[in-house]
Short mmCIF file of C-alpha atoms and ligand atoms in Angstrom, two decimals:
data_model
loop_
_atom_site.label_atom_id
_atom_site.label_comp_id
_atom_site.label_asym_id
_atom_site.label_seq_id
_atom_site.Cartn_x
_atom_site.Cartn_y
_atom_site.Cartn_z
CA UNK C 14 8.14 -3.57 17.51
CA UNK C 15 10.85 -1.00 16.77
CA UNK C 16 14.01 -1.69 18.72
CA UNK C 17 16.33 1.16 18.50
CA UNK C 18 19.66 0.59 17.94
CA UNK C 19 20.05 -3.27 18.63
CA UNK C 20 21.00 -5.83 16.35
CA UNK C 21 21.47 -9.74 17.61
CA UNK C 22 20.62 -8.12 21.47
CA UNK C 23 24.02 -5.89 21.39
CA UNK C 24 23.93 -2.26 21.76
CA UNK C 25 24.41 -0.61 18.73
CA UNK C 26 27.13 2.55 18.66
CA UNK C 27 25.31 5.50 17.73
CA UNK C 28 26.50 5.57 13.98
CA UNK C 29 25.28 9.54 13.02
CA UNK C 30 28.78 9.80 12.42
CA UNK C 31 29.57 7.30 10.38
CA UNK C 32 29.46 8.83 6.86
CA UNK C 33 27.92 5.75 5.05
CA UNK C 34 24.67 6.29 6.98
CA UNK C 35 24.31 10.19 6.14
CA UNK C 36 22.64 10.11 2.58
CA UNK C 37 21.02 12.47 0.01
CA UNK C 38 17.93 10.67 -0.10
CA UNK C 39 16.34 8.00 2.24
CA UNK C 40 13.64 6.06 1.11
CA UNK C 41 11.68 4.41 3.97
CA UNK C 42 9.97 0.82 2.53
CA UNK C 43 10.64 -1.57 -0.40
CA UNK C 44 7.68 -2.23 -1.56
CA UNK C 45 6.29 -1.40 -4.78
CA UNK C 46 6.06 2.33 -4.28
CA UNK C 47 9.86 2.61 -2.28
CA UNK C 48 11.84 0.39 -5.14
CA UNK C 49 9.75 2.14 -7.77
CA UNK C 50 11.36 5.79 -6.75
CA UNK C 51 13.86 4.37 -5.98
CA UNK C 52 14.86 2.99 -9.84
CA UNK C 53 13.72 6.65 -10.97
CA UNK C 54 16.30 8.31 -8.53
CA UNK C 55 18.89 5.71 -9.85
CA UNK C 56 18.34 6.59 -13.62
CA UNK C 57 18.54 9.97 -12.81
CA UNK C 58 21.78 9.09 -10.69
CA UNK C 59 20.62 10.32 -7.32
CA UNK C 60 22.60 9.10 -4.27
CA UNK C 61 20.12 7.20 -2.37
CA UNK C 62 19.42 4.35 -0.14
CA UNK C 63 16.42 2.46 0.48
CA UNK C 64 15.63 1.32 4.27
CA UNK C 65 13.28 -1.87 4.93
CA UNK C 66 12.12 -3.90 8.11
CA UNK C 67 11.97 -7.32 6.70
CA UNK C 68 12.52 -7.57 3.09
CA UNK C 69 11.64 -6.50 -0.09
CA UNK C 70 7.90 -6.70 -0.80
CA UNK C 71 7.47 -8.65 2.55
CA UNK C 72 3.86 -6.95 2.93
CA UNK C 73 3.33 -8.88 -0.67
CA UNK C 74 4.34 -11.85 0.82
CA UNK C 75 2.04 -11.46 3.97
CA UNK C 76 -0.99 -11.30 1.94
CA UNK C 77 -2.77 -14.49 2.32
CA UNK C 78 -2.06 -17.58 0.48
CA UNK C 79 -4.79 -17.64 -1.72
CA UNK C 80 -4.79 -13.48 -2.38
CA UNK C 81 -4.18 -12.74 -5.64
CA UNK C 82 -4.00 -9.16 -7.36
CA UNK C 83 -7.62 -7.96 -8.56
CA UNK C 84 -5.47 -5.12 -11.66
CA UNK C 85 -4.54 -7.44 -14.35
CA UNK C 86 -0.90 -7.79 -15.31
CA UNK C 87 -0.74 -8.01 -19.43
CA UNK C 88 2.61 -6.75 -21.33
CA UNK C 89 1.24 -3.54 -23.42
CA UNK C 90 4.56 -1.85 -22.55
CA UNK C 91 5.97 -1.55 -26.00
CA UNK C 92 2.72 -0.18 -27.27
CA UNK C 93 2.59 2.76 -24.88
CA UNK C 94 0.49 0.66 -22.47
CA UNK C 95 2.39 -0.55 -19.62
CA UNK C 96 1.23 -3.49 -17.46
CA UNK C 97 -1.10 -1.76 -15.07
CA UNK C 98 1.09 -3.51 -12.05
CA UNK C 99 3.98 -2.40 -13.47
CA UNK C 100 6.33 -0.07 -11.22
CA UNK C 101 8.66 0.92 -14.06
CA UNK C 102 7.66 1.58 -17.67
CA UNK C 103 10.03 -1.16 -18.93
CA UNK C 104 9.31 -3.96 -16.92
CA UNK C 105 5.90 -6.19 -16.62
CA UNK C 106 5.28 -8.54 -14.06
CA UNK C 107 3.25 -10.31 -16.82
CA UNK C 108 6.44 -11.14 -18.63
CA UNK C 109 7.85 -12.07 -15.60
CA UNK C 110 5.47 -14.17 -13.42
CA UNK C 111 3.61 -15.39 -16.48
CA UNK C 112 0.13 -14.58 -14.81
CA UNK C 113 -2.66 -11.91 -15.16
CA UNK C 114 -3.26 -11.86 -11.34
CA UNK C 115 -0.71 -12.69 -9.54
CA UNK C 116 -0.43 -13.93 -6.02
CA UNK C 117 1.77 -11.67 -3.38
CA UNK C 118 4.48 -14.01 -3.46
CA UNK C 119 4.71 -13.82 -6.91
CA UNK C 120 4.64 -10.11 -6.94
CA UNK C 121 7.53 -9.66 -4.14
CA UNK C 122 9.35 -11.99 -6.60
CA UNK C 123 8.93 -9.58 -9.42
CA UNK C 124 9.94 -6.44 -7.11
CA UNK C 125 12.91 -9.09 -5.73
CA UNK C 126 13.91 -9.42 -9.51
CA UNK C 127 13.85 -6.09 -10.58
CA UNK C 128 15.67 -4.15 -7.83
CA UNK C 129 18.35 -6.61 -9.29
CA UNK C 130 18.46 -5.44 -12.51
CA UNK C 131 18.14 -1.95 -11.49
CA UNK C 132 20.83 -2.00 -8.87
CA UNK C 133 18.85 -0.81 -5.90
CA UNK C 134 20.83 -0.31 -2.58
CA UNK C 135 18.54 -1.78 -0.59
CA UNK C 136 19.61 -2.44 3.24
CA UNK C 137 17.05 -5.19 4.60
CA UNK C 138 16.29 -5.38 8.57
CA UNK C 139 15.97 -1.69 9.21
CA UNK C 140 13.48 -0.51 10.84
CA UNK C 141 12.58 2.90 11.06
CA UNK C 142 11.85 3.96 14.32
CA UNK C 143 11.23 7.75 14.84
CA UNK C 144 11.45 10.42 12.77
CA UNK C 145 12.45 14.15 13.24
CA UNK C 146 14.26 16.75 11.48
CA UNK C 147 16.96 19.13 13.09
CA UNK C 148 18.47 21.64 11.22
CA UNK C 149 17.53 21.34 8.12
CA UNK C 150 18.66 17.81 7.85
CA UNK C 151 16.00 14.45 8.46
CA UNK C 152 17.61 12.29 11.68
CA UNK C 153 16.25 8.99 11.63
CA UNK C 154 16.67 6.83 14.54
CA UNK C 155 16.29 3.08 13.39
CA UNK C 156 17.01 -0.31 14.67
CA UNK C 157 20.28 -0.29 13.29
CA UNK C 158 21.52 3.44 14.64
CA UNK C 159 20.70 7.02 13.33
CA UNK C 160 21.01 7.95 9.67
CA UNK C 161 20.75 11.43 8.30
CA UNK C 162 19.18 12.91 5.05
CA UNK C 163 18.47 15.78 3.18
CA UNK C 164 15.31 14.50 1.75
CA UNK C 165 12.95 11.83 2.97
CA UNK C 166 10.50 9.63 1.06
CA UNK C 167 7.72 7.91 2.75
CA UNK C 168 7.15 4.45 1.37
CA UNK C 169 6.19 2.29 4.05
CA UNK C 170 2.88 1.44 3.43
CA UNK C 171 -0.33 0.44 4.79
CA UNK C 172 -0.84 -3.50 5.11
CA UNK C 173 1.25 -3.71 8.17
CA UNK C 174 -1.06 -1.07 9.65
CA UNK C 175 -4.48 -2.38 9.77
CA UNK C 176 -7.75 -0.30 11.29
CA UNK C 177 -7.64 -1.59 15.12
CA UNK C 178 -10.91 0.36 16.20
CA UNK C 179 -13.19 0.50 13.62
CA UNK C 180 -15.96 -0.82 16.30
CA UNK C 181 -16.35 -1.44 20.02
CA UNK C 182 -14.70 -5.02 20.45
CA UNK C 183 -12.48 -5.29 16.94
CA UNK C 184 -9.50 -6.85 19.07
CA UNK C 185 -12.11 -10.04 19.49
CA UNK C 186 -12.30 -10.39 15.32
CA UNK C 187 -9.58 -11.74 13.12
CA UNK C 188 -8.19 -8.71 10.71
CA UNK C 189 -7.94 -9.74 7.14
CA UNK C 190 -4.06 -8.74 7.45
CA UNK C 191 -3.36 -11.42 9.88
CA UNK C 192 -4.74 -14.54 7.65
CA UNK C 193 -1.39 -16.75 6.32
CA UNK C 194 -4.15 -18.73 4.20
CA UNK C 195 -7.87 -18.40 4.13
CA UNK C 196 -8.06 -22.75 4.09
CA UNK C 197 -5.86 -22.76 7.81
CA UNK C 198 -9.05 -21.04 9.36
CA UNK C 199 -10.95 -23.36 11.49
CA UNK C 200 -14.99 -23.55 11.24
CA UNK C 201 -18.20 -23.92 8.73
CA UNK C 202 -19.51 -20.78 9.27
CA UNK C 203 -18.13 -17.14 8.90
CA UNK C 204 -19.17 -13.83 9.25
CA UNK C 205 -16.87 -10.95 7.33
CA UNK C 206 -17.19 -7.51 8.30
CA UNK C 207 -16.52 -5.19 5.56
CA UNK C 208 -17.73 -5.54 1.91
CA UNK C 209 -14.90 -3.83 0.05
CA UNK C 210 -12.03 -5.43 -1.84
CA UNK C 211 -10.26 -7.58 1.08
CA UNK C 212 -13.97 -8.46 2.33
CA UNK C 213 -15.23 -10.07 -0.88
CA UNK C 214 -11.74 -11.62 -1.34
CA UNK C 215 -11.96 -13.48 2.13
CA UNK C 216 -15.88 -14.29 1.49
CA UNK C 217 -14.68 -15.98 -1.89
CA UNK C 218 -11.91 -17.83 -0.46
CA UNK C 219 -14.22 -19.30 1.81
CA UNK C 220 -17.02 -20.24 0.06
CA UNK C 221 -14.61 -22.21 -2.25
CA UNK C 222 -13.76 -23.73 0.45
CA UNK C 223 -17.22 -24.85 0.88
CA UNK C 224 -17.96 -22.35 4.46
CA UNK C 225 -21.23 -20.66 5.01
CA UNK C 226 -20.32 -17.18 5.30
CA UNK C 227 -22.26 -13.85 5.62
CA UNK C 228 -20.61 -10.41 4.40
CA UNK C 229 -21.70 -7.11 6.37
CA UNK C 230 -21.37 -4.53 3.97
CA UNK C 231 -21.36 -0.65 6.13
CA UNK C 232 -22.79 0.58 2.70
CA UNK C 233 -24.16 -0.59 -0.67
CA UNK C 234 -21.04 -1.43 -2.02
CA UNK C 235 -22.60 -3.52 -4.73
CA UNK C 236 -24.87 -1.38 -6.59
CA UNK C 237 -22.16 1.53 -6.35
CA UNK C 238 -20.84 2.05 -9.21
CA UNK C 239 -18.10 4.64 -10.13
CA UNK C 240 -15.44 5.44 -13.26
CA UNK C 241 -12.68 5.27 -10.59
CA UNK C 242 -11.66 1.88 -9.58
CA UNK C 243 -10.68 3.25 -5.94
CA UNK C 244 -14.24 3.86 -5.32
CA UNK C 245 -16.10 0.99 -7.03
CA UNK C 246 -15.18 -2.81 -6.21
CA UNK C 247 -13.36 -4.09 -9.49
CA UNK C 248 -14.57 -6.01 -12.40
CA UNK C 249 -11.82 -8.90 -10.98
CA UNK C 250 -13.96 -9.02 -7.82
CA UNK C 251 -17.67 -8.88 -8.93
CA UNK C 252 -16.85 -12.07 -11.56
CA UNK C 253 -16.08 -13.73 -8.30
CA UNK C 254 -18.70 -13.55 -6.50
CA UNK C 255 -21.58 -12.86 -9.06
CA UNK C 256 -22.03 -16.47 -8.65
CA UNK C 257 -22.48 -17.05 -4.79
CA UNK C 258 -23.81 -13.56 -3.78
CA UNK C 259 -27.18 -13.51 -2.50
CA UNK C 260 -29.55 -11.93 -0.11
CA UNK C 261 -28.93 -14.87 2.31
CA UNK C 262 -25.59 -14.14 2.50
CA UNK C 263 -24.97 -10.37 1.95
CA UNK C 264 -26.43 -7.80 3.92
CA UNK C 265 -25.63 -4.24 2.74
CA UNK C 266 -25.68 -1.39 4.86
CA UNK C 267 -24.75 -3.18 8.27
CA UNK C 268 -22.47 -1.23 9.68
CA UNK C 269 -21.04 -3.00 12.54
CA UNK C 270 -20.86 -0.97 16.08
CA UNK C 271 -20.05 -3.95 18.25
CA UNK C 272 -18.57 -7.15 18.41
CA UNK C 273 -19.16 -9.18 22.06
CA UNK C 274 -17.97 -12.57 23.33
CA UNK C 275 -21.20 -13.83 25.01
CA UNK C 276 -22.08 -17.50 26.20
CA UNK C 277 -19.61 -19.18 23.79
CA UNK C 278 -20.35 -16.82 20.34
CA UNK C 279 -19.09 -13.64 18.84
CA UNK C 280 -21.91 -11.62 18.67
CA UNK C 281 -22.26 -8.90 15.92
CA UNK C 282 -24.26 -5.81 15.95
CA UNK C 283 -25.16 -3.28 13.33
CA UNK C 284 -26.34 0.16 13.18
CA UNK C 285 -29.45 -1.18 11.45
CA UNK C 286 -30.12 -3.15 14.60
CA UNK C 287 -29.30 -6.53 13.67
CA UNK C 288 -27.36 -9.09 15.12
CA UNK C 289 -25.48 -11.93 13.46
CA UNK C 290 -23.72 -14.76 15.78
CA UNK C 291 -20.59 -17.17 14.99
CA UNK C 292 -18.48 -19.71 16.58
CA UNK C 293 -15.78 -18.95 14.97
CA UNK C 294 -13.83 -15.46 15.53
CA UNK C 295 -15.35 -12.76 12.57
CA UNK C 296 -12.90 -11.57 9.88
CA UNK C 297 -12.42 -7.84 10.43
CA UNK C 298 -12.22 -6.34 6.49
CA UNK C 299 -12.22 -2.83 7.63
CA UNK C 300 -9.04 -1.39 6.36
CA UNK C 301 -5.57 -0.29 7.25
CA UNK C 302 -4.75 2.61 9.00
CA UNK C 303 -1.74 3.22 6.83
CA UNK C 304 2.33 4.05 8.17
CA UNK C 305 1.75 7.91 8.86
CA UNK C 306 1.25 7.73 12.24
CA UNK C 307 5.52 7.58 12.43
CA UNK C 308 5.74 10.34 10.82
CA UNK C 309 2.33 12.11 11.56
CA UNK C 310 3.57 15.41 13.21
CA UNK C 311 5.64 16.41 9.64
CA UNK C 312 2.16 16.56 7.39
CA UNK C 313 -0.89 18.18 7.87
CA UNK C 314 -4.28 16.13 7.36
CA UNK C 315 -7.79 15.96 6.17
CA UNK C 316 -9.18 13.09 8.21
CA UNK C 317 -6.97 9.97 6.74
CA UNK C 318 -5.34 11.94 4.26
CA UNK C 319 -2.14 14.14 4.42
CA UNK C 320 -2.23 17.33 2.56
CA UNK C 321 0.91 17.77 -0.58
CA UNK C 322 1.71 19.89 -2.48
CA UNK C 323 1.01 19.42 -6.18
CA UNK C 324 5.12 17.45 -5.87
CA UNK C 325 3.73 15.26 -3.63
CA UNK C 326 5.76 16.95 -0.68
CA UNK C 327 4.74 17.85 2.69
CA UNK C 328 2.73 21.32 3.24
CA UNK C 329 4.26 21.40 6.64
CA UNK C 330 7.63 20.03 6.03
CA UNK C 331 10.09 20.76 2.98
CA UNK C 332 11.89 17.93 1.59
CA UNK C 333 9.70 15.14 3.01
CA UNK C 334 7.61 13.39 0.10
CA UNK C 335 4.91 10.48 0.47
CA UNK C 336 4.44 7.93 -1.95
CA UNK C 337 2.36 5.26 -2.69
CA UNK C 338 -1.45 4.40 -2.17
CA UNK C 339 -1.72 7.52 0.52
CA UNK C 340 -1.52 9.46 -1.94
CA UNK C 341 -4.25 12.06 -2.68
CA UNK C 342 -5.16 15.35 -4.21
CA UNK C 343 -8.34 16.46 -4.35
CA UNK C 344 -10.73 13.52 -5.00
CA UNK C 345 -8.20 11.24 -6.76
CA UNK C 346 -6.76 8.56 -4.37
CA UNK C 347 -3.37 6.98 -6.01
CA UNK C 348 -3.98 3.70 -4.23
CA UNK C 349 -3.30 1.54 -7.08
CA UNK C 350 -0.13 0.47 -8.54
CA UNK C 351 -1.35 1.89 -11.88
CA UNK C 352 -1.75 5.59 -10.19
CA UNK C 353 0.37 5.85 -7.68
CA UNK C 354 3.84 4.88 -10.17
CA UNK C 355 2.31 8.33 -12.40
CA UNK C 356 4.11 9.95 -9.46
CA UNK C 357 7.42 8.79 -8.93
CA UNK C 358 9.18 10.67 -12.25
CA UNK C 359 7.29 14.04 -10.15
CA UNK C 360 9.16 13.20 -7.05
CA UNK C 361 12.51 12.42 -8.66
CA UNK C 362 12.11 15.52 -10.85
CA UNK C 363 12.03 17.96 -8.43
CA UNK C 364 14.50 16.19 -5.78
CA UNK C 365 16.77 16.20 -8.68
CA UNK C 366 16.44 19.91 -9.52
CA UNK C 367 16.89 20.71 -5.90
CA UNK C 368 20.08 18.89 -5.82
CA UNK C 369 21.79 20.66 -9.08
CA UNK C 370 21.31 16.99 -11.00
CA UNK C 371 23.10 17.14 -14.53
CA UNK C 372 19.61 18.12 -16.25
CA UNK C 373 20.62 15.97 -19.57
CA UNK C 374 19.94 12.97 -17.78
CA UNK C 375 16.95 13.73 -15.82
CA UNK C 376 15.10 15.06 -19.11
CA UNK C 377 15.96 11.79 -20.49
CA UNK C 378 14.38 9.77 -17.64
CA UNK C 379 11.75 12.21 -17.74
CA UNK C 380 10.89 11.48 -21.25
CA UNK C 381 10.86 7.72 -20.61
CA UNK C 382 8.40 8.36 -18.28
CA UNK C 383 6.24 10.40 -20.08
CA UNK C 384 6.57 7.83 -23.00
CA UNK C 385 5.55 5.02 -20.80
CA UNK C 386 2.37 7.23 -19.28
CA UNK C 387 3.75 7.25 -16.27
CA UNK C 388 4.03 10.99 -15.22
CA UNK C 389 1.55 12.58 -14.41
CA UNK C 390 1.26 16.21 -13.48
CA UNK C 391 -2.01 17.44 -14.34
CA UNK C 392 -4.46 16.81 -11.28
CA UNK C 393 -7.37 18.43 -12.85
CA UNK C 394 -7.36 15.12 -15.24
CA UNK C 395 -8.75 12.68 -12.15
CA UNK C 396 -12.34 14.45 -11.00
CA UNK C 397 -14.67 13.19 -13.81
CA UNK C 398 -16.95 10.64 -14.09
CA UNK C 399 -16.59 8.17 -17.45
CA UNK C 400 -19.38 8.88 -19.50
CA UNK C 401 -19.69 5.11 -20.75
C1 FAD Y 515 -5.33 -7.57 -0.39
C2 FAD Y 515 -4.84 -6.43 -1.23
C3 FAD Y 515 -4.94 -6.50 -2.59
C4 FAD Y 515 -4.46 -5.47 -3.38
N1 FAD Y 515 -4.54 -5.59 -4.72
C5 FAD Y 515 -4.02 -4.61 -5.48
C6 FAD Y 515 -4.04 -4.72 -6.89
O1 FAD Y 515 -4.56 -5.69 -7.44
N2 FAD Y 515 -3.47 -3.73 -7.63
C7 FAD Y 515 -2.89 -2.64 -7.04
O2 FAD Y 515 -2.38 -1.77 -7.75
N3 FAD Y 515 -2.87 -2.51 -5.69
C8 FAD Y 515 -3.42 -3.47 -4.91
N4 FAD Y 515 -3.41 -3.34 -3.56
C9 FAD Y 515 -2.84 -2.18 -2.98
C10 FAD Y 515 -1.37 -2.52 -2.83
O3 FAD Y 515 -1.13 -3.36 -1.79
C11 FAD Y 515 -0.61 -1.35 -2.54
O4 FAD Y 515 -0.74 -0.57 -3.68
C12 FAD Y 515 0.85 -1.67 -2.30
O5 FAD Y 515 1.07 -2.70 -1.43
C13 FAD Y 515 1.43 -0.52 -1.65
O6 FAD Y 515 2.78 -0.63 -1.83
P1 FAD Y 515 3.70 0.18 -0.87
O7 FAD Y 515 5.08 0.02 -1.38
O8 FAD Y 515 3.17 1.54 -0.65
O9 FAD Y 515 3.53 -0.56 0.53
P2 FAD Y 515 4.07 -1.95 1.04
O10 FAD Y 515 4.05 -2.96 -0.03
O11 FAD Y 515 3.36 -2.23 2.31
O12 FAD Y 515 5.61 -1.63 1.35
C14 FAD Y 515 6.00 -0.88 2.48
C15 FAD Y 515 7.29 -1.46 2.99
O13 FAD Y 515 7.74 -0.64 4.05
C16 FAD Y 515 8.27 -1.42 5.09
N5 FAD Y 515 8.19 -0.64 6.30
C17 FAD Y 515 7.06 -0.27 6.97
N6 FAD Y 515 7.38 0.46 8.05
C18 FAD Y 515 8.73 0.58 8.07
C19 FAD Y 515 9.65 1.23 8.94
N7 FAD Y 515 9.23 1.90 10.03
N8 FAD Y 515 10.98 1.12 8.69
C20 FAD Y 515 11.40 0.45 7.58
N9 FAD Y 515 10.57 -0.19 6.73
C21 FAD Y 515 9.25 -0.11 6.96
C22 FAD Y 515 7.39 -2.65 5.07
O14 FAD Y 515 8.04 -3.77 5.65
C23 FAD Y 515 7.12 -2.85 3.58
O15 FAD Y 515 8.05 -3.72 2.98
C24 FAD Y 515 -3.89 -4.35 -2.77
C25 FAD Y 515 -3.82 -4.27 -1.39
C26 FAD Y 515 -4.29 -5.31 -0.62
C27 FAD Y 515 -4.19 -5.19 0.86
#
């Protein structure tokens, strides 16, 4: 819960004064998208500061226990491949960690290690509380006092914000989000609602731990297949449960309208009129909701989706810029690590042009980038289907 202003139960002064908290750029998050611009804006010597809640990568380390990342880490850097869960072209958290997937813990270790190296000014245990901008200038009111900006970045995220109404009675299920490790769960039988990514990882979590379980998937994820890995569960996940899967336990296009407590069960219903009953609470794989809603009267949207421009800036509000897996133009969705980093040299590019940035040094960064494949400006690249 945002606080404003209070540290340790004392009133904070209001600090809009105080010239350390007025910045050229504010970056809200560090997680992999916030400490990723945030080492481009460094290279290209941007004044900056990056504000976090907890701590760096703490929605990594909130993932459960047993979670492990489904893009595999492999160093292909110096070959013009970069480790798809890279955030900078010269770093691999497959040097680093030593693992193809790793686990979240791992990975906030990796983003721990490299805002080291890079230098990041990071200041830990603020949280952003409300956002508005007054004269041309971004006020942010946090839990630490009010900092001002000339341009905003929007990196906070969208683990901490799980999907709270995707069906009548979702406050009786467990959300994926809230599960510390997947063997702490008491009971032999479960039913998971939602058959994307985080569904299929809780179902095979559980079944290795030897629990009956039955996925409701709202679709068909299985048999869809697609060239984008947003839209199409990954290769990672299908060798998991090619095993296990069965008609007993998988029931595709269940969408779940209701979820009652009655005579000691949770009872399930689905649009396809079928019920399903547990004991234990059902795990509610439905999605986040994402961070915007802070800062939800600055963009424009399309459902879920905020509108950019083609610099990943607001349509509605100059200098604000979103990145990270909320990304989206058109029909390509940046929510991978692998997509959404193809962004980051865009943002710092034009922030840097806007702010009369020695243009030696950005080209220079900008070429690194490019190098590493990890700019990307042409959109119309994204739309078509793989042909094999
Ligand atoms: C289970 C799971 C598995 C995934 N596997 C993969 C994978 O294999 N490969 C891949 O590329 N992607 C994967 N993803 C997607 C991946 O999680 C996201 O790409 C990544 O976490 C997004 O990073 P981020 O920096 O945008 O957000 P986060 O990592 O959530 O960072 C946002 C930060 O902002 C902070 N914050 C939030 N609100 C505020 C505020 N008001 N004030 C200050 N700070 C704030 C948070 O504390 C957090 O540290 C997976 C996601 C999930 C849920």
């Amino acid at each position: 819960m945002c606080i404003l202003g209070q540290i340790e139960g004392e009133r904070m002064k209001n600090v809009t004064e105080s010239k350390e908290n007025n910045h050229d750029v504010i970056i809200v998050g560090a997680g992999a998208a916030g400490v990723g611009i945030g080492i481009v804006l460094k290279k290209m010597g941007i004044e900056h500061i990056i504000l976090e809640k907890e701590d760096i990568g703490s929605s990594f380390r909130k993932w459960p226990q047993e979670t492990r990342f489904i893009s595999p880490s492999f160093t292909g850097n110096f070959f013009g491949m970069p480790d798809l869960n890279a955030i900078s072209p010269d770093t691999s958290p497959a040097f680093s960690l030593l693992t193809e997937h790793p686990t979240g813990e791992e990975f906030a270790e990796y983003l721990v290690g490299i805002s080291e190296v890079f230098d990041q000014n990071i200041e830990i245990g603020v949280e952003v509380c409300k956002v508005s901008k007054i004269d041309g200038l971004f006020q942010l009111e946090t839990s630490r006092g009010n900092y001002t900006t000339q341009f905003l970045i929007w990196a906070a995220g969208e683990y901490q914000f799980p999907k709270k109404d995707s069906f009548v009675g979702a406050e009786l299920c467990i959300q994926y989000s809230k599960i510390e490790s997947f063997l702490n769960l008491q009971g032999d039988h479960f039913l998971i609602i939602g058959a994307y990514e985080s569904g299929f990882d809780a179902y095979t979590h559980l079944v290795r731990a030897g629990k009956a379980v039955q996925i409701l998937d709202g679709g068909d994820n299985i048999d869809l297949i697609n060239s984008d890995s947003s839209y199409s569960l990954s290769p990672f996940t299908r060798d998991r449960i090619k095993e296990t899967l069965s008609p007993k336990n998988y029931f595709k296009d269940a969408r779940v309208t209701k979820v009652e407590f009655l005579d000691g069960k949770y009872v399930v219903s689905t649009q396809n009129n079928k019920t399903f009953t547990s004991v234990s609470k059902p795990i509610d794989c439905t999605g986040f909701e994402g961070s915007l809603a802070l800062v939800k009267n600055l963009f424009e949207f399309d459902e879920r989706y905020p509108y950019l421009n083609e610099r990943d800036e607001s349509t509605i509000t100059e200098h604000l810029f979103l990145v990270g897996p909320f990304v989206k133009h058109r029909n390509a969705l940046f929510c991978f690590i692998y997509k959404y980093r193809k962004r980051f040299a865009i943002v710092g590019e034009t922030i840097a042009k806007a702010l009369n940035i020695d243009p030696e040094t950005v080209d220079e960064v900008l070429e690194e980038y490019k190098l590493g494949n990890f700019y990307l400006d042409d959109l119309s690249c994204c739309d078509n289907e793989c042909v094999c």
